[in-house]
Every structure is written in C-alpha cells, then in structure tokens.
Amino acid sequence: MAKKNKHKQRPPEDQASPGGAPLDSGAGLPPKMKRKAYERQMRVLHGELVAMQEWVKTSGAKICLVFEGRDTAGKGGTIKRITERVSPRVFRVVALPAPTEREKSQMYIQRYLPHFPAAGEVVIFDRSWYNRAGVEPVMGFCTPEESGRFLGLVPGVEKAMAEDGIMLLKYWLEVSPAEQTRRLKSRINDPRKIWKLSSMDLKSYRRWHDYSRARDAMFAATDTAWAPWYIAHTDDKRRGRLNIITHLLTQIPYTPPTPKDVTLPRRQPPHGYTQPDLPLHYIPEPF
C-alpha cells in the first residue's frame, strides 16, 4: 500500500456521511460482506499494521486513536482486530472505568493525561475524554454547563497534543437504530455476550435522539483541522472494520521495513541428554 496522503482531503461540510447516506440511517449501504473475503482482506491489513508498528518503534512516533460511537457500534471488536497481530508493548488499549471520588474532584482531562503515548507507542482509547460530550450529559452524570465548558476547552487541548507531536485520530462509529436493536437483543440470551449488556445500555437505548443531539454538538465544537472526526458506518461490522483500518493506515506516514533474509540455525546435538522419567501432570485431552 502506498503510504502517502497523511492528510486526506476532507469531504464537503454539507456531506452527511460517505455515499450521502443520512448519519443515523443504514440506507444506501452495501450488502454485508462474506467471511472469506473479509478474512482475506484482514490478513493483508494485519501485515500493514505490523509494518506500521515497526515504523512507529524506529521513528519514535506518538499516535493516539480515539474510538467513540453509539452502544453496539463495534468499537471493541474493531480495536481487537487492530491489536490482535501486533505487540502490546507498542499498541496499548486504554478503557478506563467510572471515575473514583478522587478523580471526580480533579480537572476533567487529568485522569486521561497519564495514558497519552510516549515515543514509539500507539495508544487506543476505547471511549475517552469525550464521555463528557456524550454519555455524561445524556445520562445526567454532568451538568449542561460542565459539558459546554468541556466542548469549549477540548479543541485547545487537542491542539496542544498535535503541537507536541502526537498524531491524534478520532473515529466515530455509527450504527442504525434497527441494527442497534438487533444487536442488543442478541446479547440477552447469548451467554458469550451477556456481559456486554448493562443496565446503562438499557437506559441509554431509550434516548437515541438525545444521543444524536449530543453527537451533533460534539462534532460542531470539536471537528477541527488538527483533530477532525472520521465517521464510519458499522451496520456491517466486517466492512466497517476493514474501512477503518484502511483509513488509519493512510493517515500514518510509515514505510514498510526491508524484508530480512532469515535462516533458522541448526539445533545443538543432544550430547547425551535423555528425558527423565518424572511424575508429570498432563492435562486431559478430550479433543
């Protein structure tokens, strides 16, 4: 893949979403992607992410990825596919719990600062300081004044990040009302997914349009030249993940490393070693 175009030309301001589909709608989206085609493309992208990782290590780049979006939009799954083939020493995921009483008394951004990337790191925020623009005002965890003050201050904070050399990429994952309903229902009776369904999900489900208003206000206040929002439709999770990772790779000016000619060395001879007869405890093998 060519690694140019660090800053892609942004779409016209009146374009609601790629392809002209309304932001809250799944209308006009292509059919869901087949697994084989998805895995074939993901294999290629995983190789590119590894190449990007090596560039980050050698260049000392500092990259910060923010993933926000509606409940069930696929943030966690996208992050998992980004990180599953790279080193956790380079790619670090931050998913902070609810703030403690002490953290509530701090400056709002304060508890996020220690997690910002140092040289040679990619930090991924699974939800971020933008809680104050979305879930907190919608669910009554902060006042409208606190949320408004945050929206006024955060562009300056993000500009300071950019001026310090942090590459900040912000992704908003958007899912349609019908698909969100389907995904929430699928969690109710699936023992693999029930942990994803919280009482907060059920309360926030009723407030679709409140979240839409909060999202729109957030975009209006914080979609800046130095830290724009990038929107991804994720009704089709597979297609959405591929689109997000492909876009991410175009934003990072990495160059693939030169392939190494590696030959495995010959193993040493046993020099009289024999395996001892020890009372070892092997696990059962039902498969």
mmCIF file of C-alpha atoms in Angstrom:
data_model
loop_
_atom_site.group_PDB
_atom_site.id
_atom_site.type_symbol
_atom_site.label_atom_id
_atom_site.label_comp_id
_atom_site.label_asym_id
_atom_site.label_seq_id
_atom_site.Cartn_x
_atom_site.Cartn_y
_atom_site.Cartn_z
ATOM 1 C CA MET A 1 0.000 0.000 0.000
ATOM 2 C CA ALA A 2 1.243 3.475 -0.762
ATOM 3 C CA LYS A 3 1.937 5.462 2.351
ATOM 4 C CA LYS A 4 1.287 8.990 1.232
ATOM 5 C CA ASN A 5 -1.656 11.266 1.829
ATOM 6 C CA LYS A 6 -1.079 11.864 5.519
ATOM 7 C CA HIS A 7 -3.873 14.408 5.402
ATOM 8 C CA LYS A 8 -6.638 13.360 3.036
ATOM 9 C CA GLN A 9 -8.883 15.996 1.509
ATOM 10 C CA ARG A 10 -11.892 16.299 3.780
ATOM 11 C CA PRO A 11 -15.428 15.940 2.378
ATOM 12 C CA PRO A 12 -17.631 18.999 1.916
ATOM 13 C CA GLU A 13 -19.188 20.236 5.135
ATOM 14 C CA ASP A 14 -22.699 19.529 3.887
ATOM 15 C CA GLN A 15 -21.963 15.864 3.166
ATOM 16 C CA ALA A 16 -23.682 13.997 5.999
ATOM 17 C CA SER A 17 -21.778 10.756 5.532
ATOM 18 C CA PRO A 18 -19.884 8.716 2.922
ATOM 19 C CA GLY A 19 -22.113 7.991 -0.026
ATOM 20 C CA GLY A 20 -24.616 10.615 1.049
ATOM 21 C CA ALA A 21 -26.479 8.267 3.447
ATOM 22 C CA PRO A 22 -28.036 10.002 6.468
ATOM 23 C CA LEU A 23 -25.836 9.714 9.545
ATOM 24 C CA ASP A 24 -28.469 7.900 11.648
ATOM 25 C CA SER A 25 -29.558 5.570 8.858
ATOM 26 C CA GLY A 26 -28.362 2.357 7.321
ATOM 27 C CA ALA A 27 -29.929 3.339 3.973
ATOM 28 C CA GLY A 28 -27.766 3.106 0.895
ATOM 29 C CA LEU A 29 -25.143 0.844 2.456
ATOM 30 C CA PRO A 30 -23.741 -2.148 0.526
ATOM 31 C CA PRO A 31 -24.725 -5.743 1.410
ATOM 32 C CA LYS A 32 -22.925 -7.439 4.283
ATOM 33 C CA MET A 33 -19.515 -8.850 3.481
ATOM 34 C CA LYS A 34 -18.806 -12.587 3.300
ATOM 35 C CA ARG A 35 -16.401 -14.041 5.878
ATOM 36 C CA LYS A 36 -13.833 -15.429 3.385
ATOM 37 C CA ALA A 37 -13.473 -12.110 1.578
ATOM 38 C CA TYR A 38 -13.285 -10.327 4.928
ATOM 39 C CA GLU A 39 -10.552 -12.574 6.333
ATOM 40 C CA ARG A 40 -8.555 -12.338 3.091
ATOM 41 C CA GLN A 41 -8.552 -8.536 3.256
ATOM 42 C CA MET A 42 -7.886 -8.516 7.005
ATOM 43 C CA ARG A 43 -4.797 -10.677 6.538
ATOM 44 C CA VAL A 44 -3.334 -8.037 4.209
ATOM 45 C CA LEU A 45 -4.197 -5.208 6.601
ATOM 46 C CA HIS A 46 -2.677 -7.056 9.559
ATOM 47 C CA GLY A 47 0.591 -7.220 7.640
ATOM 48 C CA GLU A 48 0.406 -3.475 7.053
ATOM 49 C CA LEU A 49 -0.305 -2.834 10.742
ATOM 50 C CA VAL A 50 2.838 -4.785 11.632
ATOM 51 C CA ALA A 51 4.791 -2.673 9.148
ATOM 52 C CA MET A 52 3.314 0.445 10.720
ATOM 53 C CA GLN A 53 4.290 -0.848 14.166
ATOM 54 C CA GLU A 54 7.927 -1.253 13.127
ATOM 55 C CA TRP A 55 7.950 2.290 11.762
ATOM 56 C CA VAL A 56 6.458 3.631 14.997
ATOM 57 C CA LYS A 57 9.198 1.891 17.005
ATOM 58 C CA THR A 58 12.079 3.116 14.868
ATOM 59 C CA SER A 59 10.760 6.644 14.260
ATOM 60 C CA GLY A 60 9.612 7.325 17.819
ATOM 61 C CA ALA A 61 6.185 8.373 16.594
ATOM 62 C CA LYS A 62 3.418 9.071 19.108
ATOM 63 C CA ILE A 63 -0.031 8.004 17.924
ATOM 64 C CA CYS A 64 -3.319 8.368 19.791
ATOM 65 C CA LEU A 65 -6.504 6.730 18.481
ATOM 66 C CA VAL A 66 -9.905 7.623 19.939
ATOM 67 C CA PHE A 67 -12.892 5.359 19.317
ATOM 68 C CA GLU A 68 -16.324 6.714 20.139
ATOM 69 C CA GLY A 69 -19.804 5.852 18.922
ATOM 70 C CA ARG A 70 -23.177 4.502 19.832
ATOM 71 C CA ASP A 71 -23.665 1.440 22.018
ATOM 72 C CA THR A 72 -23.162 -1.769 19.975
ATOM 73 C CA ALA A 73 -21.480 0.162 17.137
ATOM 74 C CA GLY A 74 -18.483 -2.203 17.272
ATOM 75 C CA LYS A 75 -15.734 -0.206 18.987
ATOM 76 C CA GLY A 76 -14.388 -3.147 20.964
ATOM 77 C CA GLY A 77 -14.403 -5.534 18.004
ATOM 78 C CA THR A 78 -12.609 -3.021 15.792
ATOM 79 C CA ILE A 79 -9.953 -2.410 18.437
ATOM 80 C CA LYS A 80 -9.492 -6.165 18.894
ATOM 81 C CA ARG A 81 -8.861 -6.657 15.169
ATOM 82 C CA ILE A 82 -6.378 -3.759 15.127
ATOM 83 C CA THR A 83 -4.373 -5.175 18.029
ATOM 84 C CA GLU A 84 -4.577 -8.951 17.587
ATOM 85 C CA ARG A 85 -1.427 -9.281 15.423
ATOM 86 C CA VAL A 86 0.741 -6.515 16.868
ATOM 87 C CA SER A 87 2.784 -6.136 20.041
ATOM 88 C CA PRO A 88 1.046 -4.987 23.258
ATOM 89 C CA ARG A 89 4.306 -3.201 24.080
ATOM 90 C CA VAL A 90 3.640 -0.834 21.169
ATOM 91 C CA PHE A 91 -0.170 -0.880 20.868
ATOM 92 C CA ARG A 92 -1.764 -0.149 24.230
ATOM 93 C CA VAL A 93 -5.540 -0.126 24.813
ATOM 94 C CA VAL A 94 -6.997 2.209 27.444
ATOM 95 C CA ALA A 95 -10.560 1.588 28.638
ATOM 96 C CA LEU A 96 -10.973 3.483 31.890
ATOM 97 C CA PRO A 97 -13.679 2.510 34.411
ATOM 98 C CA ALA A 98 -16.043 5.004 36.030
ATOM 99 C CA PRO A 99 -14.075 7.723 37.862
ATOM 100 C CA THR A 100 -13.354 7.389 41.562
ATOM 101 C CA GLU A 101 -14.402 10.067 44.030
ATOM 102 C CA ARG A 102 -10.868 11.450 43.943
ATOM 103 C CA GLU A 103 -10.862 11.560 40.136
ATOM 104 C CA LYS A 104 -14.210 13.331 40.155
ATOM 105 C CA SER A 105 -12.571 16.168 42.088
ATOM 106 C CA GLN A 106 -9.740 16.545 39.563
ATOM 107 C CA MET A 107 -9.608 18.621 36.420
ATOM 108 C CA TYR A 108 -11.681 16.575 33.987
ATOM 109 C CA ILE A 109 -8.922 15.741 31.476
ATOM 110 C CA GLN A 110 -6.449 14.924 34.257
ATOM 111 C CA ARG A 111 -7.054 11.187 34.528
ATOM 112 C CA TYR A 112 -6.509 10.713 30.797
ATOM 113 C CA LEU A 113 -3.158 12.531 30.606
ATOM 114 C CA PRO A 114 -1.004 9.723 32.120
ATOM 115 C CA HIS A 115 -2.174 7.412 29.341
ATOM 116 C CA PHE A 116 -1.087 9.615 26.433
ATOM 117 C CA PRO A 117 1.537 7.981 24.182
ATOM 118 C CA ALA A 118 5.270 8.337 24.617
ATOM 119 C CA ALA A 119 7.705 7.909 21.729
ATOM 120 C CA GLY A 120 7.235 4.605 19.929
ATOM 121 C CA GLU A 121 3.706 3.973 21.221
ATOM 122 C CA VAL A 122 0.202 3.695 19.788
ATOM 123 C CA VAL A 123 -2.447 4.302 22.456
ATOM 124 C CA ILE A 124 -6.042 3.355 21.667
ATOM 125 C CA PHE A 125 -8.825 4.849 23.791
ATOM 126 C CA ASP A 126 -11.935 2.647 23.935
ATOM 127 C CA ARG A 127 -14.077 5.625 24.841
ATOM 128 C CA SER A 128 -12.205 8.666 26.020
ATOM 129 C CA TRP A 129 -12.484 12.174 27.399
ATOM 130 C CA TYR A 130 -15.453 12.513 25.016
ATOM 131 C CA ASN A 131 -17.617 10.792 27.622
ATOM 132 C CA ARG A 132 -18.248 14.337 28.793
ATOM 133 C CA ALA A 133 -19.758 15.190 25.417
ATOM 134 C CA GLY A 134 -21.960 12.108 25.143
ATOM 135 C CA VAL A 135 -22.953 9.656 27.842
ATOM 136 C CA GLU A 136 -22.400 12.014 30.776
ATOM 137 C CA PRO A 137 -24.747 14.846 29.724
ATOM 138 C CA VAL A 138 -27.318 12.459 28.214
ATOM 139 C CA MET A 139 -27.489 10.281 31.326
ATOM 140 C CA GLY A 140 -27.243 13.174 33.795
ATOM 141 C CA PHE A 141 -23.729 12.475 35.102
ATOM 142 C CA CYS A 142 -22.679 16.058 34.459
ATOM 143 C CA THR A 143 -24.470 19.370 34.071
ATOM 144 C CA PRO A 144 -25.081 21.070 30.714
ATOM 145 C CA GLU A 145 -22.681 23.793 31.865
ATOM 146 C CA GLU A 146 -19.919 21.251 32.529
ATOM 147 C CA SER A 147 -20.411 19.630 29.142
ATOM 148 C CA GLY A 148 -20.467 23.009 27.408
ATOM 149 C CA ARG A 149 -17.258 24.077 29.151
ATOM 150 C CA PHE A 150 -15.617 20.825 28.049
ATOM 151 C CA LEU A 151 -16.612 21.367 24.420
ATOM 152 C CA GLY A 152 -15.101 24.833 24.560
ATOM 153 C CA LEU A 153 -11.797 23.683 26.053
ATOM 154 C CA VAL A 154 -11.073 20.371 24.329
ATOM 155 C CA PRO A 155 -10.026 21.784 20.928
ATOM 156 C CA GLY A 156 -7.226 23.683 22.671
ATOM 157 C CA VAL A 157 -6.085 20.542 24.499
ATOM 158 C CA GLU A 158 -6.036 18.574 21.275
ATOM 159 C CA LYS A 159 -4.131 21.349 19.511
ATOM 160 C CA ALA A 160 -1.512 21.166 22.263
ATOM 161 C CA MET A 161 -1.291 17.404 21.671
ATOM 162 C CA ALA A 162 -0.736 17.964 17.947
ATOM 163 C CA GLU A 163 1.896 20.634 18.583
ATOM 164 C CA ASP A 164 3.729 18.191 20.866
ATOM 165 C CA GLY A 165 3.938 15.700 18.038
ATOM 166 C CA ILE A 166 1.051 13.383 18.939
ATOM 167 C CA MET A 167 -0.851 12.126 15.895
ATOM 168 C CA LEU A 168 -4.470 12.150 17.088
ATOM 169 C CA LEU A 169 -7.094 10.273 15.073
ATOM 170 C CA LYS A 170 -10.722 10.328 16.242
ATOM 171 C CA TYR A 171 -13.229 7.783 14.930
ATOM 172 C CA TRP A 172 -16.978 7.844 15.427
ATOM 173 C CA LEU A 173 -18.696 4.513 14.722
ATOM 174 C CA GLU A 174 -22.306 4.945 13.648
ATOM 175 C CA VAL A 175 -24.950 2.217 13.651
ATOM 176 C CA SER A 176 -28.577 2.434 12.546
ATOM 177 C CA PRO A 177 -31.470 2.160 15.049
ATOM 178 C CA ALA A 178 -32.631 -1.162 13.611
ATOM 179 C CA GLU A 179 -29.185 -2.736 13.759
ATOM 180 C CA GLN A 180 -28.593 -1.476 17.300
ATOM 181 C CA THR A 181 -31.879 -3.092 18.360
ATOM 182 C CA ARG A 182 -30.901 -6.383 16.704
ATOM 183 C CA ARG A 183 -27.502 -6.428 18.429
ATOM 184 C CA LEU A 184 -28.889 -5.625 21.863
ATOM 185 C CA LYS A 185 -31.496 -8.371 21.529
ATOM 186 C CA SER A 186 -28.797 -10.830 20.504
ATOM 187 C CA ARG A 187 -26.974 -10.181 23.776
ATOM 188 C CA ILE A 188 -29.908 -11.060 26.001
ATOM 189 C CA ASN A 189 -29.876 -14.838 25.514
ATOM 190 C CA ASP A 190 -26.287 -15.413 24.384
ATOM 191 C CA PRO A 191 -24.009 -16.472 27.303
ATOM 192 C CA ARG A 192 -20.996 -15.246 25.317
ATOM 193 C CA LYS A 193 -22.390 -11.717 25.064
ATOM 194 C CA ILE A 194 -24.459 -11.187 28.212
ATOM 195 C CA TRP A 195 -21.556 -9.418 29.932
ATOM 196 C CA LYS A 196 -21.825 -6.705 27.278
ATOM 197 C CA LEU A 197 -25.414 -5.863 28.288
ATOM 198 C CA SER A 198 -25.520 -3.440 31.221
ATOM 199 C CA SER A 199 -28.347 -1.576 32.896
ATOM 200 C CA MET A 200 -26.824 1.576 31.383
ATOM 201 C CA ASP A 201 -27.288 0.133 27.894
ATOM 202 C CA LEU A 202 -30.989 -0.375 28.547
ATOM 203 C CA LYS A 203 -31.433 3.148 29.899
ATOM 204 C CA SER A 204 -29.493 4.766 27.073
ATOM 205 C CA TYR A 205 -31.358 2.736 24.425
ATOM 206 C CA ARG A 206 -34.454 4.873 25.021
ATOM 207 C CA ARG A 207 -32.519 8.094 24.371
ATOM 208 C CA TRP A 208 -31.496 7.652 20.763
ATOM 209 C CA HIS A 209 -32.303 11.229 19.768
ATOM 210 C CA ASP A 210 -30.705 12.713 22.896
ATOM 211 C CA TYR A 211 -27.516 10.945 21.875
ATOM 212 C CA SER A 212 -27.929 12.252 18.325
ATOM 213 C CA ARG A 213 -28.159 15.832 19.628
ATOM 214 C CA ALA A 214 -25.113 15.334 21.858
ATOM 215 C CA ARG A 215 -23.151 13.835 18.970
ATOM 216 C CA ASP A 216 -24.058 16.719 16.662
ATOM 217 C CA ALA A 217 -22.988 19.298 19.260
ATOM 218 C CA MET A 218 -19.710 17.427 19.758
ATOM 219 C CA PHE A 219 -18.978 17.401 16.021
ATOM 220 C CA ALA A 220 -19.803 21.102 15.713
ATOM 221 C CA ALA A 221 -17.447 22.064 18.547
ATOM 222 C CA THR A 222 -14.529 19.635 18.146
ATOM 223 C CA ASP A 223 -14.200 18.742 14.448
ATOM 224 C CA THR A 224 -11.050 20.791 13.894
ATOM 225 C CA ALA A 225 -8.363 20.999 11.226
ATOM 226 C CA TRP A 226 -5.805 19.483 13.627
ATOM 227 C CA ALA A 227 -8.134 16.787 15.036
ATOM 228 C CA PRO A 228 -11.054 16.048 12.699
ATOM 229 C CA TRP A 229 -13.686 13.398 13.345
ATOM 230 C CA TYR A 230 -13.811 10.459 10.937
ATOM 231 C CA ILE A 231 -17.178 8.699 10.700
ATOM 232 C CA ALA A 232 -17.584 5.014 9.885
ATOM 233 C CA HIS A 233 -20.873 3.205 9.249
ATOM 234 C CA THR A 234 -20.707 -0.157 11.009
ATOM 235 C CA ASP A 235 -24.053 -1.869 10.352
ATOM 236 C CA ASP A 236 -21.803 -4.369 8.593
ATOM 237 C CA LYS A 237 -19.100 -4.908 11.212
ATOM 238 C CA ARG A 238 -16.716 -6.636 8.834
ATOM 239 C CA ARG A 239 -16.875 -3.941 6.184
ATOM 240 C CA GLY A 240 -16.658 -1.233 8.855
ATOM 241 C CA ARG A 241 -13.515 -2.722 10.421
ATOM 242 C CA LEU A 242 -11.780 -3.009 7.069
ATOM 243 C CA ASN A 243 -12.692 0.572 6.171
ATOM 244 C CA ILE A 244 -11.451 1.942 9.491
ATOM 245 C CA ILE A 245 -8.131 0.085 9.426
ATOM 246 C CA THR A 246 -7.561 1.021 5.778
ATOM 247 C CA HIS A 247 -8.213 4.676 6.582
ATOM 248 C CA LEU A 248 -5.956 4.532 9.650
ATOM 249 C CA LEU A 249 -3.086 3.219 7.552
ATOM 250 C CA THR A 250 -3.444 6.079 5.057
ATOM 251 C CA GLN A 251 -3.096 8.613 7.873
ATOM 252 C CA ILE A 252 0.229 7.307 9.208
ATOM 253 C CA PRO A 253 3.312 8.106 7.063
ATOM 254 C CA TYR A 254 5.005 4.733 7.636
ATOM 255 C CA THR A 255 7.212 2.904 5.185
ATOM 256 C CA PRO A 256 7.377 -0.899 5.128
ATOM 257 C CA PRO A 257 10.659 -2.275 6.538
ATOM 258 C CA THR A 258 13.132 -4.050 4.283
ATOM 259 C CA PRO A 259 12.439 -7.804 4.408
ATOM 260 C CA LYS A 260 15.102 -9.762 6.295
ATOM 261 C CA ASP A 261 16.711 -12.898 4.925
ATOM 262 C CA VAL A 262 16.296 -15.174 7.947
ATOM 263 C CA THR A 263 17.546 -18.752 8.180
ATOM 264 C CA LEU A 264 16.913 -20.884 11.233
ATOM 265 C CA PRO A 265 20.164 -22.027 12.881
ATOM 266 C CA ARG A 266 20.901 -25.720 13.348
ATOM 267 C CA ARG A 267 19.884 -27.083 16.730
ATOM 268 C CA GLN A 268 22.573 -28.343 19.086
ATOM 269 C CA PRO A 269 23.150 -32.110 19.337
ATOM 270 C CA PRO A 270 21.791 -33.859 22.463
ATOM 271 C CA HIS A 271 25.214 -34.525 23.990
ATOM 272 C CA GLY A 272 23.815 -37.453 25.939
ATOM 273 C CA TYR A 273 20.564 -35.804 27.068
ATOM 274 C CA THR A 274 17.606 -38.127 27.654
ATOM 275 C CA GLN A 275 14.218 -37.100 29.010
ATOM 276 C CA PRO A 276 13.926 -38.144 32.682
ATOM 277 C CA ASP A 277 11.095 -40.309 33.971
ATOM 278 C CA LEU A 278 9.256 -37.713 36.088
ATOM 279 C CA PRO A 279 5.713 -37.846 37.547
ATOM 280 C CA LEU A 280 4.464 -35.019 35.311
ATOM 281 C CA HIS A 281 0.851 -33.852 35.310
ATOM 282 C CA TYR A 282 -0.546 -33.724 31.802
ATOM 283 C CA ILE A 283 -3.935 -32.178 31.140
ATOM 284 C CA PRO A 284 -6.777 -34.385 29.866
ATOM 285 C CA GLU A 285 -7.193 -34.416 26.093
ATOM 286 C CA PRO A 286 -10.929 -34.640 25.306
ATOM 287 C CA PHE A 287 -10.294 -33.193 21.825
#
